[in-house]
Amino acid sequence: MTGESVQYLYDMSEGDASMRPLLGGKGANLAEMKRLGIPVPDGFTVSTAACIATTASGGEWPAGLWEDILDSLTRLEERTGRTLGGDQDGANPLLLSVRSGAVVSMPGMMDTILNLGVGDDTVEALGAEADNPRFAWDSYRRFLQMYGEVVEGVAPHAYEDELTALKARRGVEQDTELSTEDLQELVRTFKDVSRRELGRDLPTDPREQLRGAIDAVFGSWDTPRARVYRRANGIPDDLGTAVNVMQMVFGNRGDTSATGVCFTRNPSTGVSELYGEFLVNAQGEDVVAGIRTPRPLAQMEEVLPEAYTQLVRTMADLESHYKDMQDIEFTVEDGTLYLLQTRSGKRTAAAALRIARDMVTEEVLTREEALQRVEPAQLDQLLHPAIDPEHGRSPVTKGLPASPGAAVGEVVFDADTAAERGGAGEAVVLVRYETTPDDIHGVIVAQGVLTAHGGMTSHAAVVARGMGRPCVAGASKIRIDVPGRTLTIGDRVFAEGDMITLDGSTGEVYGEALELIPPQINEDFQAITAWADDVRRMGVRANADTGEDAAKARELGAEGIGLCRTEHMFMAADRLPAVRRMILAESEDERAQALATILPMQQEDFEEIFTAMAGLPVTVRLLDPPLHEFLPDLVEQSLLVQRLELTDGDAQELSAARRLLGQVKRLHEQNPMLGTRGCRLGMLYPEIPEMQTRAIVRAALAVREEHGQTAGVEIMIPLVAYASELKAQRAVVERTVADELATAGAELEVTIGTMIELPRAAIVADQIAEHADFFSFGTNDLTQTGVGISRDDAEQGFLSTYVADEVIPGNPFESIDRDGVGGLVQIGAERGRSVRPDLKLGVCGEHGGDPASIGLFEELGLTYVSCSPYRVPIARFAAARAVLAQRGT
Ligand code: PEP
Ligand code: MG
């Protein structure tokens, strides 16, 4: 890429909201606001193309970029009538902010430099102009600290320690209590700190500083924390960030200045109400970083009435312009309001549903548009547990309800420990004074986050809400001793590893592990899932093996059962001995006896499920276990024989143990997952599918007798590779169904289909379809056998490294490998339908509940997806969104 073909620089007046890929979210929305006549500070944007080119060349700026920036700067100086670095005598200085602005917002992840342009030459003029020297010196010391930390990499505590020491010497608590002379002293000290830490002075030429600041923002795109955030949020690495260079406006010029953050609706609940925080005489980072605790926005009406009225009007204008809840940053400089940012606000799932529903009622959005505003995966948040209200305990303290849901876990005090223990599957709650973007890897795996400091818009709150983690922020009464690893609340001291419970919906913190209950599904949820049902084309069924699961699935909107795994019914402790006898039987008689014991148990299971599904289809899959799951372990059985031999034990016992060992050895397989599974077992022992078919038919007839209706019975043959297998198994099932119905003198419609879960089956799907009324893609085994990765070992082995190192885009057992396994599904679907155009095609692997995979299944025109009961609502949504995506709406 060269400067000739790509435009690297855009004046703010050149852009609009549609230019997000080039200008980043912040830059595009600033340009849009300017276009709408909303007051924003003037400036220009260095495009994402410049960042991408710089990153690609290992940090080298593209030719001509710096010259373009200087041209843009000159134009900005002309428009503002000010000069970077001031005029000859330092008067009339232009001060700049340099802010990152990615295409997809990454709150707090990337760098910002403020007050660029204040220096020894300009500080006096700045103070004189504002008639407030204190403000000028305060800006100067802030700049030195930010520049030193962000651009030069000086450790933050180096400056912070000096500030704390000075406040201690002056006996004050707040920065605002320091005098002009104190701040002048701090500027001198900060220069010394920089010299000490870097072995040289910070650059004093503002153009050189500007270059360094832009370069630092480019660099912040590729920091470890930014990469972790992108991976966690599925943001591509090659988007790059834009850099917004804007004239500074000052919220810290005195008591008629302020800065704040607001949302046009409540981002926790979705209620349309005033929601925000502000601080008088402060700069933006004071609010976001939680250094001073801000005031509720409503109080601004008394302090700065005109700016307040204008802000409230602008909030409404922006929301109706964007047709979405906005997250806004503003500054009031000497009573004049400026908007520094607007973007679509992050919100909880509950809020997303409420807002979407309200905006349809308000006729701002159509139902279909509203569906686009709710991420299917966000619904997971609504399925989060809450604290059982019967707990009868009192909270030990209360903070702000920053992100809803309840979390129980052991206290840990740093993000690394949280990442390590949480990553290993332990329940931990991350307790921090305040979180910073560097804590992100710990927040991701913690059950919840508790902070002592910071408001509802602090970093901890925003990040936790985005991830659906419960968070209590600003619990100011807690004391944390990180080196000593203790948390003190009142007179209670918690050591690392002690249990606490957070209620992110109320802000309450409990000093013990409380019982959690599953969440309730509210009216917004019901209304919006009903809209999704109107839009979606694919059916949504559930994978359920018990009456209880089936009932839950129906409650959550499943339209049938797509997979009832019968082997789970065989594993119950009271059944295992009979199942074992069946497998190990050495004569047909012996096997028949064992099967006769199992049959009524199976029938009972099916009766429960058919009753729960009252007329909806139920796909019962015949037995599909790797044999070893039912047999004693080979090593243990060998040891038992050895022990009996050594102890000269009971001869009869020894002989029985030896016999069993012989049988186990005979049936032992090196690769049980590729062994006598699925229909292979039924091919060896047709008595097994026969017994299961009898149980299914008898159950269906019994339920019809009792309830007047029965579920639609579909019998599914697993792990078929050859059409001849299906042909043979189908014959067994058909013969048995006919036999049972003749005996009962009844009629019942039973359809017979198969799973497509081996690559061979997908390839010869046309041959298989000759014998199948339906297919169900078993994408778990299709991934295992198609990619050649063991399902059972995958996550513990190389796969996690592959995902972390981005060798592959993600875990193919979670989200379908589109090109490979997706290709097999496509082949299976097309070839199957080439023989039977009306062939019903389902998916019952885990991917049936994964929104991204559901997108592919819609593209392939499958009939339905089937997933675990709790994922059913997500699948209903995702299926509707997939239709909208296909339509390109
Ligand atoms: C599959 O393989 O995708 C499937 C649903 O079957 P199971 O997970 O029971 O092997
Ligand atoms: Mg399978």
JSON list of N, CA and C in Angstrom, two decimals, residues 677-700:
[
{"chain": "A", "resi": 677, "resn": "ARG", "atom": "N", "xyz": [-18.94, -49.13, 17.93]},
{"chain": "A", "resi": 677, "resn": "ARG", "atom": "CA", "xyz": [-19.92, -48.13, 18.36]},
{"chain": "A", "resi": 677, "resn": "ARG", "atom": "C", "xyz": [-21.11, -48.15, 17.43]},
{"chain": "A", "resi": 678, "resn": "GLY", "atom": "N", "xyz": [-22.12, -47.40, 17.83]},
{"chain": "A", "resi": 678, "resn": "GLY", "atom": "CA", "xyz": [-23.23, -47.10, 16.95]},
{"chain": "A", "resi": 678, "resn": "GLY", "atom": "C", "xyz": [-23.87, -48.35, 16.39]},
{"chain": "A", "resi": 679, "resn": "CYS", "atom": "N", "xyz": [-24.22, -48.28, 15.12]},
{"chain": "A", "resi": 679, "resn": "CYS", "atom": "CA", "xyz": [-24.96, -49.39, 14.53]},
{"chain": "A", "resi": 679, "resn": "CYS", "atom": "C", "xyz": [-24.11, -50.64, 14.44]},
{"chain": "A", "resi": 680, "resn": "ARG", "atom": "N", "xyz": [-22.78, -50.50, 14.63]},
{"chain": "A", "resi": 680, "resn": "ARG", "atom": "CA", "xyz": [-21.92, -51.68, 14.54]},
{"chain": "A", "resi": 680, "resn": "ARG", "atom": "C", "xyz": [-22.30, -52.69, 15.62]},
{"chain": "A", "resi": 681, "resn": "LEU", "atom": "N", "xyz": [-22.67, -52.18, 16.77]},
{"chain": "A", "resi": 681, "resn": "LEU", "atom": "CA", "xyz": [-23.10, -53.05, 17.86]},
{"chain": "A", "resi": 681, "resn": "LEU", "atom": "C", "xyz": [-24.41, -53.74, 17.48]},
{"chain": "A", "resi": 682, "resn": "GLY", "atom": "N", "xyz": [-25.31, -52.96, 16.91]},
{"chain": "A", "resi": 682, "resn": "GLY", "atom": "CA", "xyz": [-26.61, -53.51, 16.48]},
{"chain": "A", "resi": 682, "resn": "GLY", "atom": "C", "xyz": [-26.45, -54.51, 15.34]},
{"chain": "A", "resi": 683, "resn": "MET", "atom": "N", "xyz": [-25.41, -54.32, 14.53]},
{"chain": "A", "resi": 683, "resn": "MET", "atom": "CA", "xyz": [-25.17, -55.27, 13.44]},
{"chain": "A", "resi": 683, "resn": "MET", "atom": "C", "xyz": [-24.71, -56.61, 14.03]},
{"chain": "A", "resi": 684, "resn": "LEU", "atom": "N", "xyz": [-23.89, -56.54, 15.10]},
{"chain": "A", "resi": 684, "resn": "LEU", "atom": "CA", "xyz": [-23.42, -57.77, 15.72]},
{"chain": "A", "resi": 684, "resn": "LEU", "atom": "C", "xyz": [-24.54, -58.45, 16.52]},
{"chain": "A", "resi": 685, "resn": "TYR", "atom": "N", "xyz": [-25.31, -57.62, 17.20]},
{"chain": "A", "resi": 685, "resn": "TYR", "atom": "CA", "xyz": [-26.38, -58.15, 18.07]},
{"chain": "A", "resi": 685, "resn": "TYR", "atom": "C", "xyz": [-27.71, -57.50, 17.72]},
{"chain": "A", "resi": 686, "resn": "PRO", "atom": "N", "xyz": [-28.40, -57.94, 16.68]},
{"chain": "A", "resi": 686, "resn": "PRO", "atom": "CA", "xyz": [-29.67, -57.29, 16.28]},
{"chain": "A", "resi": 686, "resn": "PRO", "atom": "C", "xyz": [-30.71, -57.35, 17.39]},
{"chain": "A", "resi": 687, "resn": "GLU", "atom": "N", "xyz": [-30.49, -58.22, 18.39]},
{"chain": "A", "resi": 687, "resn": "GLU", "atom": "CA", "xyz": [-31.46, -58.28, 19.50]},
{"chain": "A", "resi": 687, "resn": "GLU", "atom": "C", "xyz": [-31.54, -56.93, 20.24]},
{"chain": "A", "resi": 688, "resn": "ILE", "atom": "N", "xyz": [-30.41, -56.19, 20.19]},
{"chain": "A", "resi": 688, "resn": "ILE", "atom": "CA", "xyz": [-30.41, -54.92, 20.95]},
{"chain": "A", "resi": 688, "resn": "ILE", "atom": "C", "xyz": [-31.33, -53.90, 20.28]},
{"chain": "A", "resi": 689, "resn": "PRO", "atom": "N", "xyz": [-31.13, -53.55, 18.97]},
{"chain": "A", "resi": 689, "resn": "PRO", "atom": "CA", "xyz": [-32.09, -52.63, 18.35]},
{"chain": "A", "resi": 689, "resn": "PRO", "atom": "C", "xyz": [-33.52, -53.18, 18.40]},
{"chain": "A", "resi": 690, "resn": "GLU", "atom": "N", "xyz": [-33.64, -54.47, 18.36]},
{"chain": "A", "resi": 690, "resn": "GLU", "atom": "CA", "xyz": [-34.98, -55.05, 18.40]},
{"chain": "A", "resi": 690, "resn": "GLU", "atom": "C", "xyz": [-35.64, -54.74, 19.75]},
{"chain": "A", "resi": 691, "resn": "MET", "atom": "N", "xyz": [-34.88, -55.00, 20.83]},
{"chain": "A", "resi": 691, "resn": "MET", "atom": "CA", "xyz": [-35.43, -54.71, 22.16]},
{"chain": "A", "resi": 691, "resn": "MET", "atom": "C", "xyz": [-35.78, -53.22, 22.29]},
{"chain": "A", "resi": 692, "resn": "GLN", "atom": "N", "xyz": [-34.88, -52.36, 21.80]},
{"chain": "A", "resi": 692, "resn": "GLN", "atom": "CA", "xyz": [-35.14, -50.91, 21.94]},
{"chain": "A", "resi": 692, "resn": "GLN", "atom": "C", "xyz": [-36.38, -50.51, 21.15]},
{"chain": "A", "resi": 693, "resn": "THR", "atom": "N", "xyz": [-36.52, -51.06, 19.95]},
{"chain": "A", "resi": 693, "resn": "THR", "atom": "CA", "xyz": [-37.68, -50.72, 19.13]},
{"chain": "A", "resi": 693, "resn": "THR", "atom": "C", "xyz": [-38.97, -51.16, 19.84]},
{"chain": "A", "resi": 694, "resn": "ARG", "atom": "N", "xyz": [-38.93, -52.36, 20.42]},
{"chain": "A", "resi": 694, "resn": "ARG", "atom": "CA", "xyz": [-40.13, -52.82, 21.15]},
{"chain": "A", "resi": 694, "resn": "ARG", "atom": "C", "xyz": [-40.48, -51.83, 22.26]},
{"chain": "A", "resi": 695, "resn": "ALA", "atom": "N", "xyz": [-39.44, -51.40, 23.02]},
{"chain": "A", "resi": 695, "resn": "ALA", "atom": "CA", "xyz": [-39.69, -50.48, 24.14]},
{"chain": "A", "resi": 695, "resn": "ALA", "atom": "C", "xyz": [-40.28, -49.16, 23.62]},
{"chain": "A", "resi": 696, "resn": "ILE", "atom": "N", "xyz": [-39.76, -48.68, 22.48]},
{"chain": "A", "resi": 696, "resn": "ILE", "atom": "CA", "xyz": [-40.25, -47.41, 21.92]},
{"chain": "A", "resi": 696, "resn": "ILE", "atom": "C", "xyz": [-41.72, -47.55, 21.51]},
{"chain": "A", "resi": 697, "resn": "VAL", "atom": "N", "xyz": [-42.03, -48.59, 20.78]},
{"chain": "A", "resi": 697, "resn": "VAL", "atom": "CA", "xyz": [-43.41, -48.75, 20.28]},
{"chain": "A", "resi": 697, "resn": "VAL", "atom": "C", "xyz": [-44.37, -48.96, 21.44]},
{"chain": "A", "resi": 698, "resn": "ARG", "atom": "N", "xyz": [-43.99, -49.80, 22.38]},
{"chain": "A", "resi": 698, "resn": "ARG", "atom": "CA", "xyz": [-44.88, -50.04, 23.52]},
{"chain": "A", "resi": 698, "resn": "ARG", "atom": "C", "xyz": [-45.12, -48.75, 24.30]},
{"chain": "A", "resi": 699, "resn": "ALA", "atom": "N", "xyz": [-44.03, -47.97, 24.47]},
{"chain": "A", "resi": 699, "resn": "ALA", "atom": "CA", "xyz": [-44.18, -46.70, 25.21]},
{"chain": "A", "resi": 699, "resn": "ALA", "atom": "C", "xyz": [-45.13, -45.77, 24.46]},
{"chain": "A", "resi": 700, "resn": "ALA", "atom": "N", "xyz": [-44.96, -45.68, 23.15]},
{"chain": "A", "resi": 700, "resn": "ALA", "atom": "CA", "xyz": [-45.80, -44.78, 22.36]},
{"chain": "A", "resi": 700, "resn": "ALA", "atom": "C", "xyz": [-47.27, -45.19, 22.47]}
]
